[in-house]
Coordinates of C-alpha atoms in Angstrom, one line a residue:
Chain A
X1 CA 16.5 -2.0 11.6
X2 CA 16.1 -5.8 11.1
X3 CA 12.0 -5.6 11.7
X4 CA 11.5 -9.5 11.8
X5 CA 12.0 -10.4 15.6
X6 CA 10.2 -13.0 17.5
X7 CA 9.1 -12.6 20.7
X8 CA 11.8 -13.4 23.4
X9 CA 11.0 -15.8 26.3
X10 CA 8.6 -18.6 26.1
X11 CA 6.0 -17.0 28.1
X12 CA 5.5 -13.9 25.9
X13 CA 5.9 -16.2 23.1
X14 CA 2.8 -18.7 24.4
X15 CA 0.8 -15.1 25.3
X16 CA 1.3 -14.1 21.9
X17 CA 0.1 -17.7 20.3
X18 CA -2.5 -17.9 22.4
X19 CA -4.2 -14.2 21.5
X20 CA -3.6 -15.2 17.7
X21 CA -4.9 -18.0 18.2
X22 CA -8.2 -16.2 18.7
X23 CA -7.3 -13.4 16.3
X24 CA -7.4 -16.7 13.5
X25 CA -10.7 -17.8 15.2
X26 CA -12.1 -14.1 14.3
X27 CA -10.7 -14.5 10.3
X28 CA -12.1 -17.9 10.4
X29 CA -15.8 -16.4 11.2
X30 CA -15.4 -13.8 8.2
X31 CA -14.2 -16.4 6.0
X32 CA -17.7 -18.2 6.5
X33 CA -19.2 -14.8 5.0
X34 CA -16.9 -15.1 2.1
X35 CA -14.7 -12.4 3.1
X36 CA -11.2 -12.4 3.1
X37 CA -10.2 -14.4 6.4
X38 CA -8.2 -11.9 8.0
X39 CA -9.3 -11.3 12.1
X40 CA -7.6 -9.4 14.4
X41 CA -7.7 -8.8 18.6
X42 CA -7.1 -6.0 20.7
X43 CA -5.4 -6.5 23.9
X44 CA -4.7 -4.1 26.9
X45 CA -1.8 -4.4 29.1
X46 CA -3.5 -6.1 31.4
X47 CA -4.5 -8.6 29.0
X48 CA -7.9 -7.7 28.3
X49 CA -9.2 -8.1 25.0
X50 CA -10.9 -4.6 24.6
X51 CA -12.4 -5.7 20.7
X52 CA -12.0 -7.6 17.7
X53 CA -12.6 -7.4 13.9
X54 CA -12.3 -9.2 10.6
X55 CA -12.7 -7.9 7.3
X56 CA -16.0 -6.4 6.5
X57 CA -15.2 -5.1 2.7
X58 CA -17.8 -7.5 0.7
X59 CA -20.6 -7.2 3.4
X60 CA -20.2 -3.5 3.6
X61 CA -18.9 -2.6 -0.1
X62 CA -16.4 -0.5 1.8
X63 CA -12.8 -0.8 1.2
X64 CA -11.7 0.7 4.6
X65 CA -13.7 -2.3 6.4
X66 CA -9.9 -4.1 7.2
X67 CA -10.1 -5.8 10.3
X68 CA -7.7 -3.2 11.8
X69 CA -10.1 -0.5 11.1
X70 CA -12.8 -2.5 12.3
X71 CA -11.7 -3.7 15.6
X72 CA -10.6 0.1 16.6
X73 CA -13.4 2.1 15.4
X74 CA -15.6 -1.3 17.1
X75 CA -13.7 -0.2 20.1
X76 CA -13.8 4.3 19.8
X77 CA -17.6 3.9 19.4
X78 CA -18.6 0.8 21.9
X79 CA -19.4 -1.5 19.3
X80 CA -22.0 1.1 17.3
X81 CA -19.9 2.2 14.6
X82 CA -18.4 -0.6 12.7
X83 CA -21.0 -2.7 11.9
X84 CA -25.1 -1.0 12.7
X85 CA -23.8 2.5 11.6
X86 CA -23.4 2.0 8.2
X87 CA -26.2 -0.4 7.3
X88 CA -29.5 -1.0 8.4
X89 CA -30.8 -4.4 9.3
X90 CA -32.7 -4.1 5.8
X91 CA -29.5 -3.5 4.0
X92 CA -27.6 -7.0 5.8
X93 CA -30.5 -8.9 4.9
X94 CA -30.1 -7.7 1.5
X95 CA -26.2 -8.2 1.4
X96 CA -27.3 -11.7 3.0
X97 CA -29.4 -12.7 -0.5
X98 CA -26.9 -11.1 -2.5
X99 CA -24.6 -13.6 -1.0
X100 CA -27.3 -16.6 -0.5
X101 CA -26.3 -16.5 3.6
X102 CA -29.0 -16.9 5.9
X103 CA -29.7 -13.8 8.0
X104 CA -29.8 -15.5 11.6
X105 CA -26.4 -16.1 11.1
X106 CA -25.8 -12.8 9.9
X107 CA -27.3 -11.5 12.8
X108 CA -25.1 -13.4 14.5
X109 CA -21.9 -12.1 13.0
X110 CA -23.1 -8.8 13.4
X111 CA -25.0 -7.9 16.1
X112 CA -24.2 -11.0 19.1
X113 CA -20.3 -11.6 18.8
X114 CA -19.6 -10.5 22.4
X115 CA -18.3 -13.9 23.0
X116 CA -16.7 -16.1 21.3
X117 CA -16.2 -19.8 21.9
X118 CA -12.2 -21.0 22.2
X119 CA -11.0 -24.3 20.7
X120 CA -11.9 -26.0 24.0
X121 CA -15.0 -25.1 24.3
X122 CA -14.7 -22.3 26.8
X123 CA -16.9 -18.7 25.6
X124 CA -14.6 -16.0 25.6
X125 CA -15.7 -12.7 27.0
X126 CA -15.9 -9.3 26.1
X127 CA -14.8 -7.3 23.3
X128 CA -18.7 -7.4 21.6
X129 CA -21.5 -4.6 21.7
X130 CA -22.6 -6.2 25.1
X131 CA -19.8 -5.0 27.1
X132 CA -18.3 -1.4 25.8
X133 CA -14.6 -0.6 26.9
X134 CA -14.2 3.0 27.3
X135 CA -11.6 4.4 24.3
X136 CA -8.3 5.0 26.3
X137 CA -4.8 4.8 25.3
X138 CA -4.3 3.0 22.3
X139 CA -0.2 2.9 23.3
X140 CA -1.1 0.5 26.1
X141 CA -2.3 -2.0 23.4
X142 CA -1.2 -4.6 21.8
X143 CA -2.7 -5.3 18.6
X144 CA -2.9 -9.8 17.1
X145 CA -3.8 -9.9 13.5
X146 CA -3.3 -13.3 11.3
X147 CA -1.9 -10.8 8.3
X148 CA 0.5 -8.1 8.3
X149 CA -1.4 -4.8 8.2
X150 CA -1.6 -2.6 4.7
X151 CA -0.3 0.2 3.8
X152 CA -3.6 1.8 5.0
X153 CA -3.9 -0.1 8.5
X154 CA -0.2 0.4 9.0
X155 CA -0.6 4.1 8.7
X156 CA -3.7 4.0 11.1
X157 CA -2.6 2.1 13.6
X158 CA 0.9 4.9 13.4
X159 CA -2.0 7.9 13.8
X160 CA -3.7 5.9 16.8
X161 CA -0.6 5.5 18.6
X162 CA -1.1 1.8 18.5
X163 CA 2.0 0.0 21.2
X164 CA 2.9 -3.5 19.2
X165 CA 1.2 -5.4 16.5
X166 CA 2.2 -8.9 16.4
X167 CA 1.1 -10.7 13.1
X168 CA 1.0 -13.9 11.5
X169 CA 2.0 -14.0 7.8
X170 CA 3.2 -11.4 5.5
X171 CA 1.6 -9.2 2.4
X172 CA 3.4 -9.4 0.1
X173 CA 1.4 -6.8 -1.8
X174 CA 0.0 -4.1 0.3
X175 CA 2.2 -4.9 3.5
X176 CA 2.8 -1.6 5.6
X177 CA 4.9 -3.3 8.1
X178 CA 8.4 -4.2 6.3
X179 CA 7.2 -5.6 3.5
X180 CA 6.5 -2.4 0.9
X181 CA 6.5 0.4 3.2
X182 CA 8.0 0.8 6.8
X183 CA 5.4 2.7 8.1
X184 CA 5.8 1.2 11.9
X185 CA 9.6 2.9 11.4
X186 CA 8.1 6.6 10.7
X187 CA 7.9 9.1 13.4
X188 CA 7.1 7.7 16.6
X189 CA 6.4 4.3 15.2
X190 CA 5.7 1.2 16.9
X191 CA 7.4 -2.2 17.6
X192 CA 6.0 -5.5 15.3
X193 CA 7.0 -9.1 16.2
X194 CA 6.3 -11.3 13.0
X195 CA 5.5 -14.8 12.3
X196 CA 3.3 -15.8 15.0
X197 CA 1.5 -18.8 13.7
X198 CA 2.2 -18.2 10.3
X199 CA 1.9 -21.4 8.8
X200 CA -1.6 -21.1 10.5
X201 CA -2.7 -17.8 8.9
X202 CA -1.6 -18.8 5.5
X203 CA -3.7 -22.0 5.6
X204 CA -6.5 -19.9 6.6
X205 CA -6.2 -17.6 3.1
X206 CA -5.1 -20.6 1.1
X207 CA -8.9 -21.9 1.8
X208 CA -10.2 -18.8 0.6
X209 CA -8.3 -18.4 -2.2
X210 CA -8.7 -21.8 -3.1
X211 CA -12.4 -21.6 -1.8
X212 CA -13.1 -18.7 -4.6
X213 CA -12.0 -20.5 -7.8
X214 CA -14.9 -22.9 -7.3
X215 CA -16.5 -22.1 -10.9
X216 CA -12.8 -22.7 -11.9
X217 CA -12.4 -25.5 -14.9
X218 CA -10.8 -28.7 -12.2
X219 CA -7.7 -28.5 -14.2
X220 CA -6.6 -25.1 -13.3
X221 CA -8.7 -25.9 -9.8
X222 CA -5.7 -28.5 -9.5
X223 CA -2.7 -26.0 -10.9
X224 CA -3.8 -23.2 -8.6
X225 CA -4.2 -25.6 -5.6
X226 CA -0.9 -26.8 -6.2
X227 CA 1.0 -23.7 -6.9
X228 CA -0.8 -22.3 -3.3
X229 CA 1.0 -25.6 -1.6
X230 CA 4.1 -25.0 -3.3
X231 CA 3.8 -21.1 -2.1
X232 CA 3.2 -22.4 1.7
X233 CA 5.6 -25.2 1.3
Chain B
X1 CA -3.6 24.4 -18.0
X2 CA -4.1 24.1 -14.5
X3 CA -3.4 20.2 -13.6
X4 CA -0.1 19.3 -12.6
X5 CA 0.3 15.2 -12.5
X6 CA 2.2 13.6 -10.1
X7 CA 4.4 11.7 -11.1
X8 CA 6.8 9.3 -9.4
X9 CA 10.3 10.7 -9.2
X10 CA 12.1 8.5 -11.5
X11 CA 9.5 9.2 -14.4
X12 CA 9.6 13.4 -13.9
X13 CA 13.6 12.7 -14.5
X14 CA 13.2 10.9 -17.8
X15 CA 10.9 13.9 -19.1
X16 CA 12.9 16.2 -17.8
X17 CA 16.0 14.2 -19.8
X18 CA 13.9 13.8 -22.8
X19 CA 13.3 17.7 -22.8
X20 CA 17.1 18.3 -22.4
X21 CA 17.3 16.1 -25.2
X22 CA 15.0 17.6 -27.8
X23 CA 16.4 21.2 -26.7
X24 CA 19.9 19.9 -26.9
X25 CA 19.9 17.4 -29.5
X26 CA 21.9 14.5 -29.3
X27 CA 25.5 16.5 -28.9
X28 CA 25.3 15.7 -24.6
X29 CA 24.8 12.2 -25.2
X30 CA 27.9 12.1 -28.0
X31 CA 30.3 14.8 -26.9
X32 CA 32.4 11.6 -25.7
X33 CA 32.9 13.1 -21.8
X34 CA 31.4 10.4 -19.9
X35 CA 33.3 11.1 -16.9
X36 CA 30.2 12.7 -15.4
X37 CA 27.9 9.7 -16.7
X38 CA 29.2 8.2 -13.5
X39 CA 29.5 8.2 -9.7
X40 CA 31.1 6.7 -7.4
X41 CA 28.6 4.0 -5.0
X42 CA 28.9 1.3 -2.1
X43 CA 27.6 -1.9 -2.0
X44 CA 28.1 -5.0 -0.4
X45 CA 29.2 -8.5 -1.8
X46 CA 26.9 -11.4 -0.3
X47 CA 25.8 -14.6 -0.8
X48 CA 22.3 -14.8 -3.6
X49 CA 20.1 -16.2 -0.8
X50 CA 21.2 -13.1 1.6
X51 CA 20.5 -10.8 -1.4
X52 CA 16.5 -10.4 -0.8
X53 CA 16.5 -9.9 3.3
X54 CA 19.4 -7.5 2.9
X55 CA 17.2 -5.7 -0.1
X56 CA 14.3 -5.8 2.3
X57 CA 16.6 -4.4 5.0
X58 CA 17.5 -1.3 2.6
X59 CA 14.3 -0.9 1.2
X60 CA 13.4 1.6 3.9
X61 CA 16.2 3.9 2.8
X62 CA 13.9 5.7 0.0
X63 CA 16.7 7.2 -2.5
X64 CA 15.8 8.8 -5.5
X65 CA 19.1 9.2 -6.8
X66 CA 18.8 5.1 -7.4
X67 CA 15.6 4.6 -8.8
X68 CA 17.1 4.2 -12.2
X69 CA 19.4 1.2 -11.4
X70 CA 18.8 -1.9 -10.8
X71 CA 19.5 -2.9 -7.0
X72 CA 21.6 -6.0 -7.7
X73 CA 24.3 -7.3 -9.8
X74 CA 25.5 -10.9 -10.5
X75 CA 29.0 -11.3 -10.7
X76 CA 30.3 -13.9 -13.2
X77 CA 30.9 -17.1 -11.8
X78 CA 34.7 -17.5 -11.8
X79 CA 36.3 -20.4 -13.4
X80 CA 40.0 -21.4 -13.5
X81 CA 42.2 -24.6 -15.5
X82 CA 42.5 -27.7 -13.8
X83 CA 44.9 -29.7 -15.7
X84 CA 44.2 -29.4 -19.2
X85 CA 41.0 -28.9 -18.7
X86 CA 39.1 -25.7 -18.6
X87 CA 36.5 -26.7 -15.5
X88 CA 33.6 -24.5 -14.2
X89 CA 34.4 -24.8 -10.8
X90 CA 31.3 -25.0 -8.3
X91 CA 31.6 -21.7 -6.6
X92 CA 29.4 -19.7 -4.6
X93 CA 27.7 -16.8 -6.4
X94 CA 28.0 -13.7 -5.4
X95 CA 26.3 -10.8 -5.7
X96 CA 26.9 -7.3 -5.4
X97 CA 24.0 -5.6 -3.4
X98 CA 23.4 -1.1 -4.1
X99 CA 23.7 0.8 -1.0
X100 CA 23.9 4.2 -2.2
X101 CA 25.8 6.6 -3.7
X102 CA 28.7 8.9 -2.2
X103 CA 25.9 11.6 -2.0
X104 CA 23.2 9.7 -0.7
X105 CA 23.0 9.9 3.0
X106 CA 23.4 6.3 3.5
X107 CA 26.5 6.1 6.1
X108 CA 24.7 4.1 9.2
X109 CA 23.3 1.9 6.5
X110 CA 26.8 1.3 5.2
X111 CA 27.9 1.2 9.3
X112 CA 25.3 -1.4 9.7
X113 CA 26.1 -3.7 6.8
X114 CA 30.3 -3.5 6.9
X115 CA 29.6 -5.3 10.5
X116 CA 28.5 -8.3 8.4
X117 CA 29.6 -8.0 4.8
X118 CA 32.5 -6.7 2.9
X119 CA 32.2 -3.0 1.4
X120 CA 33.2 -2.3 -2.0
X121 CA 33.1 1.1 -4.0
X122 CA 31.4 0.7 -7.2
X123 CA 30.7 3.0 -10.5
X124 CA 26.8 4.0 -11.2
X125 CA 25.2 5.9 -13.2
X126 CA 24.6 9.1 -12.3
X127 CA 21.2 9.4 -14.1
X128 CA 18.6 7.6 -16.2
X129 CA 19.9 6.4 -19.8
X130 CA 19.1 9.1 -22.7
X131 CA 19.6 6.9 -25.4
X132 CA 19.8 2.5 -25.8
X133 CA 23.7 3.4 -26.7
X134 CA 24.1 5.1 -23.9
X135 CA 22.0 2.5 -22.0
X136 CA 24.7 -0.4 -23.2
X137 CA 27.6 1.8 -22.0
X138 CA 25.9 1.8 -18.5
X139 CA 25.0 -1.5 -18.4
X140 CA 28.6 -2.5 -18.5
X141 CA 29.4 -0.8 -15.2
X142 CA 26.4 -1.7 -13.2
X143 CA 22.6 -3.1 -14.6
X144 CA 20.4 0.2 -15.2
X145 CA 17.0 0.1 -15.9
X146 CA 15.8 0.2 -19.8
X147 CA 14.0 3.4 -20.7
X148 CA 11.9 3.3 -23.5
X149 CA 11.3 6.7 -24.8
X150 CA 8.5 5.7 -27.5
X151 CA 6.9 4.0 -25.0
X152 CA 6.7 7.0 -22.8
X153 CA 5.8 9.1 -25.7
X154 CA 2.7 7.4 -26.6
X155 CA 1.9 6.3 -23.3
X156 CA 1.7 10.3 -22.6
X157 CA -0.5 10.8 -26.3
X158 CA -2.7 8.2 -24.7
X159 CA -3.1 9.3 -21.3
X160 CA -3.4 13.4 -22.9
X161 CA -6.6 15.1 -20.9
X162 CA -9.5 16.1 -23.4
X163 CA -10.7 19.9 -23.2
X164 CA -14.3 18.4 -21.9
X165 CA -12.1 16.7 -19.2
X166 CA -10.0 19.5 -18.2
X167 CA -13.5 21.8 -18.3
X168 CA -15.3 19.5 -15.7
X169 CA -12.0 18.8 -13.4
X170 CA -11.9 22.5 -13.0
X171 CA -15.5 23.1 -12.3
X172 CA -15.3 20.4 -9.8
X173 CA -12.4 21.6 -8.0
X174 CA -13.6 25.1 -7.8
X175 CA -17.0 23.4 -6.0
X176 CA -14.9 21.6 -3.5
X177 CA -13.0 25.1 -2.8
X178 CA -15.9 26.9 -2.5
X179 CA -18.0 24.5 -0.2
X180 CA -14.9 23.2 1.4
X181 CA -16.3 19.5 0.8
X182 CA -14.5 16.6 -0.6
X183 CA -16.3 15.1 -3.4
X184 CA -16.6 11.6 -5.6
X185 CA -17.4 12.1 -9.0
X186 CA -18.4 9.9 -11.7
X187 CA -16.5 11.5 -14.6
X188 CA -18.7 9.4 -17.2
X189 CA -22.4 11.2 -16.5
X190 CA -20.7 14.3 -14.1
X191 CA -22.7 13.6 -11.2
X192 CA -21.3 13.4 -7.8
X193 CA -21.6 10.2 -5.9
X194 CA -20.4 10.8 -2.8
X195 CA -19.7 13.9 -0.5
X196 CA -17.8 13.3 2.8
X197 CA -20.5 16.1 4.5
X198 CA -23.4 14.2 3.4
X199 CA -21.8 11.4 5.7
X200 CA -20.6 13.1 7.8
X201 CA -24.1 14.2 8.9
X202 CA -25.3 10.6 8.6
X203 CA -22.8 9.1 10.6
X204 CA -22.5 11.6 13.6
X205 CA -26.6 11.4 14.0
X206 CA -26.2 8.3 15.0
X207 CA -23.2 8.4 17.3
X208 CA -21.4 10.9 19.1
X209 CA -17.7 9.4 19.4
X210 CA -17.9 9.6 15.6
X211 CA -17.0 13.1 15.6
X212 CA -13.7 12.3 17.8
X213 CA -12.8 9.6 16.1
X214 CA -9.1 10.5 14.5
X215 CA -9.7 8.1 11.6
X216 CA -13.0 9.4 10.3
X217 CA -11.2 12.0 8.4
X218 CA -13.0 13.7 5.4
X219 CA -11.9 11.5 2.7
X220 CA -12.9 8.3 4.5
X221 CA -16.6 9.7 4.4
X222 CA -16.4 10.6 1.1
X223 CA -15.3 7.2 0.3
X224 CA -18.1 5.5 2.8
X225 CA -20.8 7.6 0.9
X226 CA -19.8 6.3 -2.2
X227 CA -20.0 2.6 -0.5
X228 CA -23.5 3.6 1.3
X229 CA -24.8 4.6 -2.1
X230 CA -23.8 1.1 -3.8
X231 CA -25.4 -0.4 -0.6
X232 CA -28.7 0.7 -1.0
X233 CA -28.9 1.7 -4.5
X234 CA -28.0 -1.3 -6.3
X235 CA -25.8 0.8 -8.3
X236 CA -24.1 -1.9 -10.2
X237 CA -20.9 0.1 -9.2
X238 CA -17.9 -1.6 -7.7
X239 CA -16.5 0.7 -5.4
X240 CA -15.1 3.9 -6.5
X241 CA -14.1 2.6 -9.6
X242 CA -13.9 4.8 -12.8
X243 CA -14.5 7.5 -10.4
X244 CA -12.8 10.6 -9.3
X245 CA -11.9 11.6 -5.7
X246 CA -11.6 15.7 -5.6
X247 CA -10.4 17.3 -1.8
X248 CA -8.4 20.0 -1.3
X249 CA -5.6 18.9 0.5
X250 CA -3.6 16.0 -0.6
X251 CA -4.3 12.4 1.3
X252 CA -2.3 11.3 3.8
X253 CA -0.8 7.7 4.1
X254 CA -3.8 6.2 5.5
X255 CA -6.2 8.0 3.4
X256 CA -4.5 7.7 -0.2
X257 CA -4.0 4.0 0.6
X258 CA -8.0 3.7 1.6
X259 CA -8.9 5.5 -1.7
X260 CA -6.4 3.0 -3.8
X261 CA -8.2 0.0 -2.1
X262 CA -11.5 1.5 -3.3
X263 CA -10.3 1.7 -6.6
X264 CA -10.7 5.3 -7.5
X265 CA -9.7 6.3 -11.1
X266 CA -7.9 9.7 -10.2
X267 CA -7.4 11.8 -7.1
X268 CA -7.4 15.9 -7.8
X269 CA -6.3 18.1 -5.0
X270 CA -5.2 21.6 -4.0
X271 CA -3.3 21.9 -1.8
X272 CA 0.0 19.5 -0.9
X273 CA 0.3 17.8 2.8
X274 CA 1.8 19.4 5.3
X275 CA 3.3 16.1 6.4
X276 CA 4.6 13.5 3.5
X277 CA 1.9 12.9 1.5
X278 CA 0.8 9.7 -0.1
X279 CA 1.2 10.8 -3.6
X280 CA 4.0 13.9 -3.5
X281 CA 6.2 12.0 -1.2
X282 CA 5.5 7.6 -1.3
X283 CA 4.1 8.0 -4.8
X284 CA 1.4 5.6 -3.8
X285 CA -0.8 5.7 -6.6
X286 CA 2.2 4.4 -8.9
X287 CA 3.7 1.6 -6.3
X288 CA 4.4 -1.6 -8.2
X289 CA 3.3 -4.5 -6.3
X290 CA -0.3 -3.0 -6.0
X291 CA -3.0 -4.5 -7.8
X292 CA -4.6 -0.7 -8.8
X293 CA -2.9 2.4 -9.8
X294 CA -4.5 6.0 -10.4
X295 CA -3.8 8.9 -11.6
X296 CA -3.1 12.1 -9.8
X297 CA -3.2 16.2 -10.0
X298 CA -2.9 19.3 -8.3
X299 CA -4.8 22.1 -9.4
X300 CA -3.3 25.7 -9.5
X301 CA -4.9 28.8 -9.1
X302 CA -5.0 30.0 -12.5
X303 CA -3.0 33.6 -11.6
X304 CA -0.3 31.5 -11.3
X305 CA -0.4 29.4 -14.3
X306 CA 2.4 30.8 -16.3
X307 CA 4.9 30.3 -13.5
X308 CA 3.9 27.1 -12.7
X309 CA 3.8 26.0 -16.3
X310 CA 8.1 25.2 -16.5
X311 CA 7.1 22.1 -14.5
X312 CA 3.9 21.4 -16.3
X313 CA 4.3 17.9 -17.9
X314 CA 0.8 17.8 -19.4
X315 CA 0.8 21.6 -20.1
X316 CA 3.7 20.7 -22.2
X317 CA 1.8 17.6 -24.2
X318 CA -1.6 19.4 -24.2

C-alpha cells in the first residue's frame, strides 16, 4: 500500500536518473514556450526511447495537451497526431505572435524534435516524427515524467496498460498517483517509483511560476519568490 | 423536473437529514437517546509528524460513512506536579488517526497499521450533525465537521435552475439522444460550440490510427473542437469555460478529469457508467484541492419523473 518506493539497486536507480534526466530536458524546452515545464519519455524494455512530450495546453488551447497525453498519442499515430493534426502551420505562427515567439523556433519545437541534444553534447535519437515506432504494448513501457501525473493522465496511462511510471515531484493538486486519487491502485494498475530527481523538477516549475509573475509589483515578486524557496526548502 | 444533480455523498446526507428534520421537527434531535448518535471506530495513536503519511496511506480507503468527521484528533498534552509546581511537561503529542468504523470494511487496513501502531476503539458519530447543539455534543467525542444549514439553504436558492434553463438543458439533451453526438454548448447565446463528430471527421481525415486510438474517446473531441474553434476563431473564449458539456453516458475518470481541466461550467448526461464514474462514484467535479469545480446532472426520461422525483434535490427546491 505504501506507494512511495525508490527504485532498488543502484543500477536501476542511475537508469532511472539518467531517463529523467532527459524527461527534465523535454519540460525544460516547453518551458521556453511559456508552458508549464512538465516533459516526459517513453521507454521500452529494451531501453528505447519510443517518444516524448511536454505540455502543449497554451500552444494548442487544449487542456488534454499533458505531456502524458502527448508523448502516447505522439507515439499511437507516428508523430502526426499530437502536434500537425490539430493546427495548421498558419494557426502555430499565429499562436507564435500571440505569444511574441519566433516561428523558426516554433518550427523547431514542433515539427524537428527527433533528436535531442544531452547535457554533454551528445544528439539523442529517436522518439521524433523522423523515426516512427510502431504502437505495441504499452505494458512493456516504462513511462519518466518530472511531475506526478493528474487525475486525467493517471487514468490514461491505467486504460493504456502503461507498465511503471517513475516521476519526479508530487501534485499536490491534481496528483492521480498517491496524492488525491490512487488511480495506479485500481483494477489492474500499475507500479510508480517516486522522487526521482525531485529537487530537480521542482526547480524547473519554481522558474516558471516564478517566471509568470513578471508584471508582479517587486515586493510581492520577492514574497512569492521566497515562499517558493521556503516550499522547496 | 427532469435534472438530478450529483452531488457528493456527504452533501446528499445533510439534505436528506435536513428533510427528516423539517418532516420530523426537532423531537429526533431532543428525544435525549443518543445512544444511536454513536458508533463504535478504530484508530491508531501516532506521533503528529506520522499523522499526514499515515492519512495519505488511508486516503485510498474511500468511506463514506466518514465523510462527516474529521480524520484526526489531538489529544491534550498531559501534564503532571512536580514539586509544588504544576509543570507542562515536554511530552510528545499524540494524535489519534480515524481508520474506520466497526462497519466499514477496513480490517487489512487495521492489519496493516496494528504491525506499527497501537489500535484503540474510539466513539464517532454515526452521521452528520442536525443541529450546532448536537454538533457540540459530538465534538466532545471525536471533531466532526460543522454543518451549516443556512448556508446550504441559500447556497441551494442561489444555485436554483431558471425555467429558461431547465427548457434549453432539455432540448439539448434530447438533440444529443437523438443524433447520438456529444455536444459543447454555450448556455449564454445557446449555440453549440463544439461537437465530438465534427472532430471526429476532422481528425480521422488526416490520420488513420486516430480511429484506434483508445484515448480519442467522444468527449475528448468534443472538448478538442471546442479548443480548435478558440484556435482559429479568435473567440476570446478560454477553454470551455461558462460552457456546458452534454453526452449521454457519464465520463469516465480520464474523461471527467479532461473536461475539469478545460473548465467546463456543467456536465449533463444520460446515462450513468458502467464502470465508476467520475462524477457518481469519485465525485470529481466537487474534489477539494482542485482549482475548478462544476456542476453536474442526469437527465430522466420524463415517464419516469414521478418515481424518480423522492431523490430529486432540485425537484424539491424548484
Amino acid at each position: 500500500m505504501t506507494t512511495p518506493t525508490s527504485s532498488g539497486d543502484d543500477t536501476t536507480r542511475n537508469n532511472d536518473e539518467y531517463y529523467m534526466r532527459l524527461a527534465l530536458q523535454v519540460a525544460q524546452e516547453a518551458l521556453l514556450f511559456g508552458e508549464v515545464p512538465v516533459g516526459c519519455i517513453l521507454v521500452q524494455s529494451d531501453g528505447t526511447i519510443v517518444s516524448h512530450g511536454a505540455n502543449q495546453v497554451n500552444a494548442t488551447r487544449d487542456a488534454t495537451r499533458h505531456a502524458e497525453l502527448v508523448a502516447i498519442d505522439r507515439w499511437w499515430t507516428g508523430g502526426v497526431f499530437s502536434d500537425q493534426l490539430r493546427m495548421s502551420p498558419e494557426e502555430y505562427a499565429q499562436v507564435a505572435k500571440i505569444n511574441n515567439l519566433q516561428e523558426p523556433a516554433l518550427e523547431k519545437y514542433f515539427y524537428n524534435d527527433d533528436t535531442i541534444q544531452s547535457s554533454d553534447g551528445r544528439l539523442l535519437p529517436s522518439w521524433g516524427l523522423q523515426k516512427q515506432h510502431p504502437p505495441a504494448d504499452l505494458s512493456l513501457c516504462h513511462l519518466y515524467v518530472t511531475c506526478e501525473p493528474c487525475i486525467m493522465c493517471a487514468a490514461a496511462l491505467a486504460k493504456m496498460k502503461i507498465g511503471c511510471v517513475i516521476f519526479g515531484c508530487r501534485n499536490d493538486k491534481f496528483g492521480g498517483c498517491g496524492s488525491i486519487l490512487h488511480v495506479h491502485q485500481e483494477d489492474a494498475g500499475y507500479r510508480i517509483v517516486s522522487g526521482v530527481l525531485e529537487d530537480e523538477a521542482i526547480a524547473l516549475l519554481r522558474s516558471f511560476y516564478s517566471q509568470e509573475n513578471h508584471q508582479a509589483p517587486d515586493e510581492k515578486r520577492k514574497r512569492k519568490d521566497n515562499r517558493l524557496a521556503d516550499n522547496v526548502s | 423536473m427532469p435534472f438530478t444533480e450529483i452531488l457528493p455523498g456527504i452533501l446528499t446526507k445533510h439534505k436528506q437529514l435536513q428533510k427528516d428534520r423539517i418532516e420530523n421537527g426537532s423531537a429526533k434531535e431532543d428525544n435525549g437517546n443518543h445512544d444511536d448518535l454513536f458508533v463504535e471506530a478504530f484508530a491508531v495513536q501516532v506521533e503528529p509528524k506520522l499523522c499526514g503519511p499515515l492519512i495519505r496511506q488511508i486516503q485510498n480507503q474511500q468511506d463514506t460513512e466518514l465523510q462527516h468527521l474529521k480524520r484526526v484528533k489531538c489529544l491534550p498534552i498531559v501534564s503532571r506536579h512536580d514539586g509544588d509546581v504544576l509543570k507542562r511537561q515536554k511530552v510528545t503529542e499524540q494524535r489519534l488517526v480515524l481508520i474506520g468504523t466497526i462497519h466499514s470494511e477496513c480490517q487489512s487496513l487495521i492489519e496493516l497499521c496494528s504491525q506499527q501502531y497501537t489500535v484503540q476503539r474510539v466513539h464517532v458519530p454515526r452521521r452528520p450533525p442536525i443541529s450546532e447543539f448536537e454538533w457540540n455534543r459530538m465534538n466532545e467525542k471525536w471533531p466532526t465537521k460543522k454543518v451549516s444549514y443556512l448556508a446550504i439553504e441559500q447556497e441551494q436558492e442561489a444555485r436554483r435552475l431558471s425555467p429558461d434553463e431547465i427548457i434549453l438543458m432539455e432540448k439539448t439533451i434530447q438533440h444529443v439522444i437523438s443524433e447520438k453526438d456529444i455536444v459543447v454548448l454555450d448556455p449564454a447565446s445557446g449555440i453549440v460550440v463544439g461537437r465530438a463528430s465534427v472532430e471526429r471527421r476532422l481528425q480521422q481525415c488526416l490520420s488513420n490510427n486516430t480511429i484506434n486510438n483508445p484515448l480519442q474517446t467522444d468527449i475528448i473531441y468534443a472538448i478538442q473542437n471546442v479548443s480548435r474553434r478558440e484556435r482559429t476563431q479568435s473567440a476570446g473564449s478560454y477553454l470551455c469555460t461558462g460552457f456546458d458539456l452534454y453526452t449521454c453516458q457519464e465520463p469516465s475518470l480520464f474523461e471527467g478529469m479532461a473536461a475539469l481541466h478545460s473548465r467546463v461550467r456543467r456536465i449533463l448526461f444520460v446515462d450513468k457508467s458502467p464502470q465508476l464514474g467520475a462524477l457518481t462514484h469519485y465525485s470529481l467535479h466537487t474534489l477539494p484541492s482542485t482549482n475548478h469545480h462544476f456542476r453536474a446532472f442526469q437527465w430522466h426520461e420524463p415517464a419516469t419523473e414521478e418515481k424518480e422525483g423522492q431523490d430529486n434535490v432540485i425537484a424539491r427546491t424548484v
